[in-house]
Amino acid sequence: MEGRTDMSSPRFTRRALLGSTLSLAIPLPEQGPRRPGGEVPSLWREFTETPFTHQQIPYIGRAGAHRHPCHSRVLDVRHYGAVADGTTDCAPAINRAIAAAGRAGGGTVLIPPGTFRIDDVIRVGHSGVVLRGAGSDRTKLYATRNLTELIGVYGSRYGGDKSSWSWAGGLIWLAPTARWDSLVAAIRAKTWPFEGWTGNRRDEWRQLTTVEPARLGSWTVTVADASRLRPGTLVLLRLADDTGHTLLQHMAGGGPGPEAYYWDDKTKLLSYVPYEWPVRIAHVHGRRVTLERPLPLDLRPEWDPQFTTHVEELTGSGVEGLTLEAVETPQQPHLLDKGYNGVVLQCAYDCWLDDVTVRHVDNGFGLVAASACTLRGTTVSGRGSHHPYFCREGSHDNLVEDFTIEERTVPAPANTQLHGINVEGLSSYNVWSRGDMRMGTFDSHRGLPFANVRTDITVDNNGRHGGDASAGPLFGARFTHWNVRVTNGRAGLMKLDQLAPYSATVGVNTVTEFDQTDVPDFTGALHSRLELYGTTDVVRPRNLYEAQREL
């Protein structure tokens, strides 16, 4: 209607301010926040005025993959020896087809309808390779062995008798070949590795240039030397901390609470620093460099901001249209998983999963040092899992949408634990959207994750969060829970106003504390906002990610 604007699909004008952010001016409803079919909270109005720098709500409109290449080269796994009889080990044939596509510079590897047994890891290690089934209801990979059998025992780099297969690795594993080889070699040598963008010891990088001070939300920065920067190149923005831990304080929103927090004994958290954020260069003009996403944090001289190299990324690769079903075994005691894991994206950028189901797995879908990836139409089903979804080791700007965690098919064995949609380890600007969680919780797993969004999700909140005390706070700043329907009325990790600093809870039905009850990590005022509490599906826009994409 002329003169009226639907806030879930706003009209706007946008202007690029040279060297700064984008300015948005969005018409608001003429008659206040109450609209037919919903209510527009004041937080949304504020956000549209300052979308890249809002104190409580992060800008996540650029989350997810943006490049889905279309390949004319198609390879059928049957031509490499795969047989859909459910008994022949087809892992060698499937991996031969994937390797051939990789050598050719990319391609689509087709797995037709049927059940294909696999007795090894399926590895996508080259960019531009897509593993495509005929649909999750038609193509099944039946996995008979676990990662402990296939690769070896994987201990924790932080000591103890924990199995790192409880949070790492997949029976379908997307990671650059060289990175995967180095990880496997380290595990077999029992030199438990870091798993991210700068190698097993975080030393595989070199400086490209230092970066001048800039503010969170800026799209353009000034560098000392742009001669080694090219449009389209993926670089790491690297931020170190100082002795006063002012970088960690900034991630937590700053102010008296984070200043008073004792950081020095949080040894696991301190091992996650420097913060490493992968981003593509969009434009270079003299010493001015424009990025494809706005800055996630301020850049201050005391944090030595710089663009660096990294291990070779996996990009433009994906898995589509299949089910990975592990042989059904009892779920293992907490943190002793054997590694019947689903699909993992590691050191991957602009990659995706689409219409993929995993069944009877220890851990479902993993993002490990993965950024700008999309998981769409994914489902975790079967006997119950430890982490249905895990997002860790500095994973940023990912999108998980239209996801389902089905109710377990057997009772949970004693001494097991269920988390849910996990985020930890300085991971930031990730989105979980349009979810159906029939079990689990919003597992903020310590390690100071910040600026993450869960929106338009129905959850039977019966899981528990995890995280070692040495990993520090559950939440950094700018967490947002927007339009969340809690079917069992349990508050834990749903309602953030008493837990997360500088964060927002908008459009959550009435919940009460029971079972695992948390206290805030930071003292004093949290500056966290609560709007439209006690409502169900009333907030407009209904989906925060989709509304930001409209901007």
Coordinates of C-alpha atoms in Angstrom, one line a residue:
M1 CA 0.0 0.0 0.0
E2 CA 1.3 3.5 -0.9
G3 CA 2.8 5.2 2.2
R4 CA 3.1 2.0 4.2
T5 CA 6.2 -0.2 4.6
D6 CA 6.3 -3.8 5.6
M7 CA 9.1 -4.0 8.2
S8 CA 9.9 -7.6 7.3
S9 CA 10.7 -6.4 3.7
P10 CA 11.8 -2.7 4.2
R11 CA 12.3 -0.2 1.4
F12 CA 15.5 1.7 2.0
T13 CA 18.1 4.0 0.5
R14 CA 21.8 3.1 0.9
R15 CA 24.8 5.3 0.4
A16 CA 28.5 4.2 0.6
L17 CA 30.5 6.6 2.7
L18 CA 34.0 6.6 1.5
G19 CA 36.3 4.9 4.0
S20 CA 33.5 4.2 6.5
T21 CA 30.3 2.2 6.8
L22 CA 27.1 2.2 4.8
S23 CA 24.4 4.5 5.9
L24 CA 20.8 3.2 5.8
A25 CA 17.6 5.2 6.0
I26 CA 14.6 3.0 6.4
P27 CA 11.0 4.2 6.5
L28 CA 9.2 3.1 9.7
P29 CA 5.4 2.4 10.1
E30 CA 3.2 5.5 10.3
Q31 CA 1.2 4.3 13.3
G32 CA 3.8 3.0 15.8
P33 CA 5.1 -0.5 16.4
R34 CA 1.9 -2.5 16.5
R35 CA 1.1 -3.9 13.1
P36 CA -1.5 -6.4 11.9
G37 CA 0.0 -9.8 12.6
G38 CA 2.8 -8.7 14.7
E39 CA 4.8 -6.0 16.6
V40 CA 7.9 -4.2 15.6
P41 CA 10.2 -3.8 18.6
S42 CA 12.2 -0.6 19.3
L43 CA 15.4 -2.6 18.9
W44 CA 14.6 -3.2 15.3
R45 CA 14.0 0.5 14.7
E46 CA 17.3 1.3 16.4
F47 CA 19.1 -1.3 14.4
T48 CA 17.9 0.1 11.0
E49 CA 19.5 3.4 12.0
T50 CA 22.9 1.9 12.9
P51 CA 23.0 -1.6 11.4
F52 CA 26.7 -2.1 11.5
T53 CA 27.5 -0.7 15.0
H54 CA 24.4 -1.4 17.1
Q55 CA 25.4 -2.2 20.7
Q56 CA 23.2 -5.3 21.2
I57 CA 22.4 -6.7 17.7
P58 CA 25.2 -7.8 15.3
Y59 CA 25.0 -7.3 11.6
I60 CA 24.8 -10.8 10.2
G61 CA 23.2 -10.0 6.8
R62 CA 26.3 -11.3 5.0
A63 CA 26.5 -14.6 6.8
G64 CA 26.7 -17.7 4.7
A65 CA 28.2 -18.8 1.3
H66 CA 27.7 -16.5 -1.7
R67 CA 29.4 -18.5 -4.5
H68 CA 27.8 -21.7 -5.8
P69 CA 29.7 -22.6 -9.0
C70 CA 27.9 -24.6 -11.7
H71 CA 30.1 -27.4 -13.2
S72 CA 29.8 -28.9 -16.6
R73 CA 32.2 -31.7 -15.5
V74 CA 30.2 -34.5 -14.0
L75 CA 31.7 -37.8 -12.6
D76 CA 29.5 -40.7 -11.7
V77 CA 30.9 -42.8 -8.8
R78 CA 29.7 -46.0 -10.5
H79 CA 32.3 -45.4 -13.2
Y80 CA 35.0 -45.6 -10.5
G81 CA 33.7 -48.9 -9.0
A82 CA 31.0 -47.9 -6.6
V83 CA 28.1 -50.4 -6.3
A84 CA 24.8 -49.6 -4.5
D85 CA 24.4 -53.0 -3.0
G86 CA 24.9 -52.0 0.7
T87 CA 27.7 -54.5 1.2
T88 CA 30.6 -53.4 -1.1
D89 CA 33.0 -50.9 0.4
C90 CA 32.5 -47.9 -1.9
A91 CA 34.7 -45.4 -0.1
P92 CA 37.7 -46.0 -2.4
A93 CA 35.6 -45.5 -5.5
I94 CA 33.9 -42.4 -4.2
N95 CA 37.2 -40.9 -3.1
R96 CA 38.8 -41.8 -6.5
A97 CA 36.0 -39.8 -8.2
I98 CA 36.4 -36.9 -5.8
A99 CA 40.2 -36.9 -6.4
A100 CA 39.7 -37.0 -10.2
A101 CA 37.3 -34.0 -10.0
G102 CA 39.9 -32.1 -7.9
R103 CA 42.7 -32.8 -10.3
A104 CA 40.5 -31.5 -13.2
G105 CA 40.0 -28.2 -11.4
G106 CA 36.6 -29.0 -10.0
G107 CA 33.4 -30.9 -10.9
T108 CA 30.3 -32.6 -9.6
V109 CA 30.6 -36.1 -8.3
L110 CA 27.3 -37.9 -8.6
I111 CA 26.1 -40.6 -6.3
P112 CA 22.9 -42.2 -7.7
P113 CA 20.0 -43.5 -5.6
G114 CA 20.7 -46.5 -3.4
T115 CA 22.8 -47.5 -0.4
F116 CA 26.5 -47.3 -0.7
R117 CA 28.6 -48.8 2.1
I118 CA 31.7 -46.9 3.2
D119 CA 34.5 -48.3 5.4
D120 CA 36.6 -45.1 5.3
V121 CA 36.4 -41.3 5.5
I122 CA 35.0 -39.6 2.4
R123 CA 37.3 -36.6 1.8
V124 CA 36.6 -33.5 -0.2
G125 CA 40.0 -31.8 -0.3
H126 CA 40.0 -29.6 -3.5
S127 CA 38.1 -26.4 -4.2
G128 CA 35.2 -26.5 -6.6
V129 CA 34.2 -30.1 -6.0
V130 CA 30.6 -30.9 -5.2
L131 CA 29.5 -34.3 -3.9
R132 CA 25.9 -34.7 -5.0
G133 CA 23.4 -37.5 -4.2
A134 CA 19.9 -37.9 -5.6
G135 CA 18.3 -36.5 -2.4
S136 CA 18.6 -37.3 1.3
D137 CA 15.7 -39.7 0.9
R138 CA 17.2 -41.6 -2.0
T139 CA 21.0 -41.7 -1.6
K140 CA 22.5 -43.2 1.5
L141 CA 26.1 -43.7 2.6
Y142 CA 26.3 -46.4 5.2
A143 CA 29.3 -45.9 7.5
T144 CA 30.6 -49.0 9.3
R145 CA 33.7 -47.7 11.1
N146 CA 34.5 -44.7 13.3
L147 CA 37.4 -42.2 13.3
T148 CA 39.2 -43.9 16.2
E149 CA 39.5 -47.0 14.0
L150 CA 40.2 -45.2 10.8
I151 CA 42.7 -42.5 12.0
G152 CA 43.6 -43.3 15.6
V153 CA 43.0 -42.2 19.2
Y154 CA 42.7 -38.4 19.3
G155 CA 43.6 -36.9 22.7
S156 CA 43.0 -33.4 23.8
R157 CA 45.7 -30.8 23.5
Y158 CA 44.6 -29.5 26.9
G159 CA 45.3 -32.9 28.7
G160 CA 43.2 -35.4 30.4
D161 CA 41.6 -38.6 28.9
K162 CA 39.1 -36.9 26.7
S163 CA 38.6 -37.9 23.0
S164 CA 38.8 -35.0 20.6
W165 CA 36.6 -37.0 18.3
S166 CA 33.9 -35.6 20.7
W167 CA 34.2 -32.3 18.9
A168 CA 36.3 -32.8 15.8
G169 CA 36.3 -34.6 12.5
G170 CA 33.7 -36.2 10.2
L171 CA 33.1 -39.3 8.2
I172 CA 32.5 -36.9 5.4
W173 CA 35.3 -34.3 5.9
L174 CA 35.7 -31.2 3.8
A175 CA 39.1 -29.7 4.3
P176 CA 42.0 -28.7 2.1
T177 CA 44.1 -31.8 1.3
A178 CA 47.3 -30.5 2.7
R179 CA 45.6 -29.4 5.9
W180 CA 43.8 -32.8 6.3
D181 CA 47.1 -34.6 5.8
S182 CA 48.9 -32.5 8.4
L183 CA 46.1 -33.0 10.9
V184 CA 46.0 -36.8 10.5
A185 CA 49.8 -37.0 10.7
A186 CA 49.7 -35.0 14.0
I187 CA 47.0 -37.2 15.5
R188 CA 48.8 -40.4 14.6
A189 CA 52.0 -38.9 16.1
K190 CA 50.0 -38.0 19.2
T191 CA 51.1 -34.3 18.9
W192 CA 47.6 -33.0 19.4
P193 CA 47.2 -30.1 16.9
F194 CA 45.4 -26.8 16.7
E195 CA 42.9 -27.2 13.9
G196 CA 42.6 -23.8 12.4
W197 CA 43.8 -21.5 9.6
T198 CA 47.4 -21.2 10.7
G199 CA 48.4 -24.8 11.1
N200 CA 49.0 -27.4 13.8
R201 CA 51.1 -25.0 15.9
R202 CA 49.5 -21.8 14.6
D203 CA 52.7 -20.7 13.0
E204 CA 51.9 -21.2 9.2
W205 CA 51.4 -17.5 8.3
R206 CA 53.3 -14.5 7.2
Q207 CA 52.4 -10.8 7.4
L208 CA 51.0 -9.1 4.3
T209 CA 50.6 -5.7 5.8
T210 CA 49.7 -3.9 9.0
V211 CA 46.3 -2.2 9.2
E212 CA 45.6 1.2 10.6
P213 CA 43.0 1.8 13.4
A214 CA 39.4 1.4 12.4
R215 CA 36.0 1.0 14.0
L216 CA 33.7 -2.1 14.2
G217 CA 31.3 -2.0 11.2
S218 CA 33.7 -0.4 8.8
W219 CA 33.8 -1.9 5.3
T220 CA 37.0 -0.1 4.2
V221 CA 40.4 0.1 6.0
T222 CA 43.7 1.7 5.4
V223 CA 46.8 -0.5 5.2
A224 CA 50.5 0.3 5.3
D225 CA 51.2 -1.5 2.0
A226 CA 48.6 -2.8 -0.4
S227 CA 51.0 -4.2 -2.9
R228 CA 50.3 -7.8 -2.0
L229 CA 46.6 -7.5 -1.7
R230 CA 44.3 -8.3 -4.7
P231 CA 40.5 -8.2 -5.2
G232 CA 39.1 -11.7 -4.6
T233 CA 42.0 -12.8 -2.4
L234 CA 41.2 -14.4 1.0
V235 CA 43.2 -13.0 3.8
L236 CA 43.2 -13.3 7.6
L237 CA 42.6 -10.3 9.8
R238 CA 44.8 -11.1 12.8
L239 CA 44.3 -9.4 16.2
A240 CA 46.5 -10.2 19.1
D241 CA 45.7 -9.3 22.7
D242 CA 47.7 -7.1 25.1
T243 CA 48.7 -7.9 28.7
G244 CA 45.6 -6.2 30.1
H245 CA 43.4 -8.4 27.9
T246 CA 41.6 -5.4 26.4
L247 CA 40.8 -7.3 23.2
L248 CA 38.9 -9.9 25.2
Q249 CA 37.2 -7.1 27.1
H250 CA 36.2 -5.5 23.8
M251 CA 34.7 -8.8 22.6
A252 CA 32.6 -8.8 25.8
G253 CA 31.4 -5.2 25.2
G254 CA 33.9 -3.4 27.5
G255 CA 33.1 -1.5 30.7
P256 CA 33.4 -2.3 34.4
G257 CA 32.2 -5.9 34.2
P258 CA 34.8 -7.2 31.7
E259 CA 37.5 -5.0 33.2
A260 CA 36.9 -6.6 36.6
Y261 CA 36.8 -10.2 35.2
Y262 CA 39.9 -12.3 35.9
W263 CA 41.2 -13.4 32.6
D264 CA 44.7 -14.6 33.4
D265 CA 43.8 -18.1 34.6
K266 CA 41.6 -18.9 31.6
T267 CA 44.3 -20.8 29.9
K268 CA 42.1 -22.5 27.3
L269 CA 40.5 -19.2 26.3
L270 CA 44.0 -17.5 26.0
S271 CA 45.1 -20.2 23.7
Y272 CA 42.4 -19.1 21.2
V273 CA 44.1 -15.7 20.8
P274 CA 45.1 -14.2 18.3
Y275 CA 41.6 -13.8 16.9
E276 CA 41.7 -14.8 13.2
W277 CA 39.0 -13.6 10.8
P278 CA 39.1 -14.7 7.2
V279 CA 37.7 -12.3 4.7
R280 CA 37.9 -11.6 0.9
I281 CA 39.3 -8.4 -0.5
A282 CA 36.6 -6.7 -2.6
H283 CA 38.5 -3.6 -3.9
V284 CA 41.9 -2.0 -3.5
H285 CA 42.4 1.7 -4.2
G286 CA 45.8 2.9 -3.2
R287 CA 46.2 2.1 0.5
R288 CA 42.4 1.8 0.9
V289 CA 41.0 -1.7 1.0
T290 CA 37.3 -2.6 0.9
L291 CA 36.2 -5.9 2.4
E292 CA 33.3 -8.1 1.5
R293 CA 32.0 -7.9 5.1
P294 CA 32.2 -5.2 7.7
L295 CA 34.8 -5.4 10.4
P296 CA 33.7 -7.6 13.3
L297 CA 35.7 -5.6 15.9
D298 CA 37.5 -2.3 16.4
L299 CA 41.1 -2.3 15.2
R300 CA 43.4 -0.7 17.8
P301 CA 47.2 -0.3 17.7
E302 CA 47.7 -2.3 20.9
W303 CA 46.2 -5.4 19.2
D304 CA 48.7 -5.2 16.3
P305 CA 46.1 -5.5 13.5
Q306 CA 47.4 -7.0 10.3
F307 CA 46.4 -8.9 7.2
T308 CA 48.2 -12.2 7.0
T309 CA 48.4 -15.4 4.8
H310 CA 47.0 -18.7 6.0
V311 CA 46.9 -22.3 5.0
E312 CA 45.3 -22.9 1.6
E313 CA 41.5 -22.7 1.9
L314 CA 38.8 -25.0 0.5
T315 CA 36.3 -22.9 -1.4
G316 CA 33.4 -23.5 -3.7
S317 CA 32.9 -27.1 -2.5
G318 CA 29.8 -28.7 -1.1
V319 CA 27.8 -31.8 -0.3
E320 CA 24.2 -32.2 -1.4
G321 CA 21.3 -34.6 -1.4
L322 CA 22.3 -37.6 0.7
T323 CA 22.1 -39.3 4.1
L324 CA 25.1 -40.5 6.0
E325 CA 24.0 -43.2 8.3
A326 CA 26.5 -44.7 10.8
V327 CA 26.1 -48.3 12.0
E328 CA 24.0 -48.0 15.1
T329 CA 26.0 -48.3 18.3
P330 CA 25.3 -47.1 21.8
Q331 CA 26.2 -43.4 22.5
Q332 CA 29.5 -43.3 24.4
P333 CA 30.1 -41.7 27.8
H334 CA 30.5 -37.9 27.8
L335 CA 33.8 -36.8 26.1
L336 CA 34.7 -40.4 25.1
D337 CA 33.2 -40.4 21.6
K338 CA 34.8 -42.8 19.2
G339 CA 34.0 -40.7 16.1
Y340 CA 30.9 -41.9 14.4
N341 CA 30.7 -38.3 13.3
G342 CA 28.7 -36.7 10.4
V343 CA 29.9 -34.0 8.1
V344 CA 32.6 -31.4 8.9
L345 CA 33.7 -28.3 7.1
Q346 CA 37.3 -27.3 8.2
C347 CA 39.4 -24.4 6.9
A348 CA 36.6 -23.9 4.4
Y349 CA 35.3 -20.6 3.0
D350 CA 32.2 -20.2 0.8
C351 CA 31.3 -23.9 1.0
W352 CA 27.9 -25.5 1.7
L353 CA 25.8 -28.5 2.6
D354 CA 22.3 -28.8 1.3
D355 CA 19.7 -31.5 2.0
V356 CA 21.9 -33.7 4.1
T357 CA 20.8 -35.9 6.9
V358 CA 23.1 -37.7 9.4
R359 CA 21.8 -40.6 11.5
H360 CA 23.1 -42.5 14.5
V361 CA 26.1 -40.2 14.9
D362 CA 28.2 -39.2 17.9
N363 CA 28.4 -35.6 16.5
G364 CA 26.3 -34.3 13.6
F365 CA 27.5 -31.3 11.6
G366 CA 30.7 -29.4 12.4
L367 CA 32.2 -26.0 11.6
V368 CA 35.8 -26.0 12.6
A369 CA 37.8 -22.9 11.6
A370 CA 35.1 -22.6 8.9
S371 CA 33.8 -19.2 7.7
A372 CA 31.2 -17.9 5.2
C373 CA 29.7 -21.4 4.8
T374 CA 26.0 -22.4 4.6
L375 CA 24.2 -25.5 6.0
R376 CA 20.7 -25.6 4.5
G377 CA 18.1 -28.3 5.0
T378 CA 20.2 -30.5 7.3
T379 CA 18.8 -33.0 9.8
V380 CA 20.3 -34.9 12.7
S381 CA 18.3 -38.1 13.5
G382 CA 18.7 -41.5 15.1
R383 CA 19.9 -42.8 18.5
G384 CA 21.0 -39.5 19.9
S385 CA 24.2 -37.4 19.6
H386 CA 26.6 -35.5 21.8
H387 CA 26.8 -32.3 19.6
P388 CA 24.1 -32.3 16.9
Y389 CA 25.8 -29.1 15.6
F390 CA 29.2 -27.7 16.6
C391 CA 30.8 -24.4 15.7
R392 CA 34.3 -23.9 17.1
E393 CA 38.0 -23.1 16.6
G394 CA 37.2 -19.5 15.4
S395 CA 34.4 -20.1 13.0
H396 CA 32.7 -17.0 11.7
D397 CA 30.0 -15.7 9.4
N398 CA 28.3 -19.1 8.9
L399 CA 24.6 -19.7 8.3
V400 CA 22.7 -22.8 9.4
E401 CA 19.1 -22.6 8.2
D402 CA 16.1 -24.9 7.9
F403 CA 17.7 -27.3 10.3
T404 CA 16.2 -30.1 12.3
I405 CA 17.3 -32.1 15.4
E406 CA 14.9 -35.0 15.6
E407 CA 13.9 -36.6 18.9
R408 CA 16.2 -39.5 19.7
T409 CA 15.0 -43.0 18.9
V410 CA 16.4 -44.7 22.0
P411 CA 16.7 -43.5 25.6
A412 CA 19.9 -41.7 26.4
P413 CA 22.5 -44.0 28.1
A414 CA 23.8 -43.1 31.5
N415 CA 26.8 -40.6 31.7
T416 CA 26.1 -39.2 28.2
Q417 CA 25.3 -35.6 27.5
L418 CA 23.3 -33.8 24.8
H419 CA 24.1 -30.2 23.8
G420 CA 22.4 -28.8 20.7
I421 CA 23.5 -25.9 18.5
N422 CA 27.0 -25.3 19.9
V423 CA 29.2 -22.2 19.5
E424 CA 32.5 -21.6 21.2
G425 CA 36.1 -20.6 20.8
L426 CA 35.9 -16.9 19.8
S427 CA 33.5 -17.9 17.0
S428 CA 31.5 -14.9 15.8
Y429 CA 28.7 -13.6 13.5
N430 CA 27.2 -17.1 13.0
V431 CA 23.5 -17.5 12.4
W432 CA 21.1 -20.4 13.2
S433 CA 17.8 -19.7 11.4
R434 CA 14.4 -21.5 11.0
G435 CA 15.2 -24.4 13.2
D436 CA 13.1 -27.3 14.6
M437 CA 14.9 -28.6 17.6
R438 CA 13.0 -31.5 19.1
M439 CA 15.8 -31.8 21.7
G440 CA 18.9 -30.0 22.7
T441 CA 19.7 -26.4 23.7
F442 CA 21.4 -23.2 22.6
D443 CA 24.8 -24.4 23.7
S444 CA 27.1 -21.5 24.2
H445 CA 30.1 -23.6 25.2
R446 CA 32.4 -21.0 26.7
G447 CA 35.4 -19.7 24.9
L448 CA 33.8 -16.2 24.6
P449 CA 31.8 -16.6 21.4
F450 CA 30.3 -13.3 20.5
A451 CA 27.9 -11.6 18.0
N452 CA 26.0 -14.8 17.2
V453 CA 22.3 -15.0 16.3
R454 CA 19.6 -17.6 16.8
T455 CA 16.3 -16.7 15.1
D456 CA 12.9 -18.2 14.3
I457 CA 13.6 -21.5 16.1
T458 CA 11.3 -23.9 18.0
V459 CA 13.1 -25.8 20.7
D460 CA 12.3 -28.4 23.3
N461 CA 15.0 -27.0 25.6
N462 CA 16.1 -30.3 27.3
G463 CA 19.9 -30.2 26.6
R464 CA 22.7 -28.9 28.7
H465 CA 25.5 -26.5 27.8
G466 CA 29.2 -27.5 28.3
G467 CA 32.6 -25.9 28.4
D468 CA 35.6 -26.1 30.7
A469 CA 35.9 -23.3 33.3
S470 CA 39.4 -22.5 31.8
A471 CA 37.7 -21.5 28.6
G472 CA 36.2 -18.4 30.2
P473 CA 32.8 -16.8 29.6
L474 CA 29.8 -18.3 28.0
F475 CA 28.9 -15.2 26.1
G476 CA 30.6 -12.2 24.7
A477 CA 28.7 -9.2 23.5
R478 CA 25.9 -8.9 20.8
F479 CA 24.3 -12.3 21.1
T480 CA 20.7 -12.1 19.9
H481 CA 17.8 -14.5 20.4
W482 CA 15.0 -13.4 18.1
N483 CA 11.6 -15.1 17.8
V484 CA 12.3 -18.3 19.8
R485 CA 9.5 -20.7 20.8
V486 CA 10.5 -22.8 23.8
T487 CA 8.0 -25.7 24.0
N488 CA 8.9 -26.9 27.5
G489 CA 9.2 -23.4 29.1
R490 CA 12.7 -23.9 30.3
A491 CA 14.7 -20.6 30.5
G492 CA 18.3 -22.0 30.4
L493 CA 20.3 -20.2 27.7
M494 CA 17.2 -18.9 26.0
K495 CA 16.6 -15.6 27.8
L496 CA 19.8 -13.6 27.8
D497 CA 19.1 -10.5 29.7
Q498 CA 20.6 -11.8 32.9
L499 CA 23.4 -13.7 31.2
A500 CA 25.0 -12.1 28.2
P501 CA 26.5 -8.6 28.1
Y502 CA 25.3 -6.1 25.5
S503 CA 22.9 -8.6 24.0
A504 CA 19.2 -8.9 23.1
T505 CA 16.3 -11.3 23.7
V506 CA 13.3 -10.4 21.5
G507 CA 10.1 -12.3 21.1
V508 CA 10.5 -15.3 23.5
N509 CA 7.6 -16.9 25.2
T510 CA 7.5 -17.1 29.0
V511 CA 10.2 -19.3 30.5
T512 CA 11.3 -20.3 34.0
E513 CA 14.5 -21.5 35.5
F514 CA 14.9 -25.3 36.1
D515 CA 17.6 -28.0 35.6
Q516 CA 20.9 -26.3 34.6
T517 CA 20.8 -22.7 35.9
D518 CA 23.6 -20.3 35.0
V519 CA 24.9 -17.1 36.6
P520 CA 26.4 -14.3 34.5
D521 CA 30.2 -14.3 34.1
F522 CA 30.4 -10.5 34.4
T523 CA 29.5 -8.4 37.4
G524 CA 27.4 -5.2 37.3
A525 CA 25.0 -4.0 34.6
L526 CA 25.0 -6.2 31.6
H527 CA 23.3 -3.7 29.3
S528 CA 21.3 -6.5 27.8
R529 CA 17.9 -5.8 26.3
L530 CA 14.6 -7.7 26.6
E531 CA 11.6 -7.0 24.3
L532 CA 8.3 -8.7 23.6
Y533 CA 9.0 -11.2 26.3
G534 CA 6.1 -13.6 27.0
T535 CA 4.9 -13.6 23.4
T536 CA 4.9 -16.3 20.7
D537 CA 5.7 -15.5 17.1
V538 CA 4.6 -11.9 17.5
V539 CA 7.8 -10.0 16.8
R540 CA 8.2 -8.5 13.3
P541 CA 10.4 -8.9 11.4
R542 CA 9.9 -12.6 12.2
N543 CA 13.4 -13.7 11.1
L544 CA 16.2 -11.4 12.0
Y545 CA 18.7 -12.8 9.4
E546 CA 16.2 -12.6 6.5
A547 CA 15.3 -9.0 7.5
Q548 CA 19.0 -8.0 7.6
R549 CA 19.5 -9.7 4.2
E550 CA 16.8 -7.3 2.9
L551 CA 19.0 -4.4 3.9

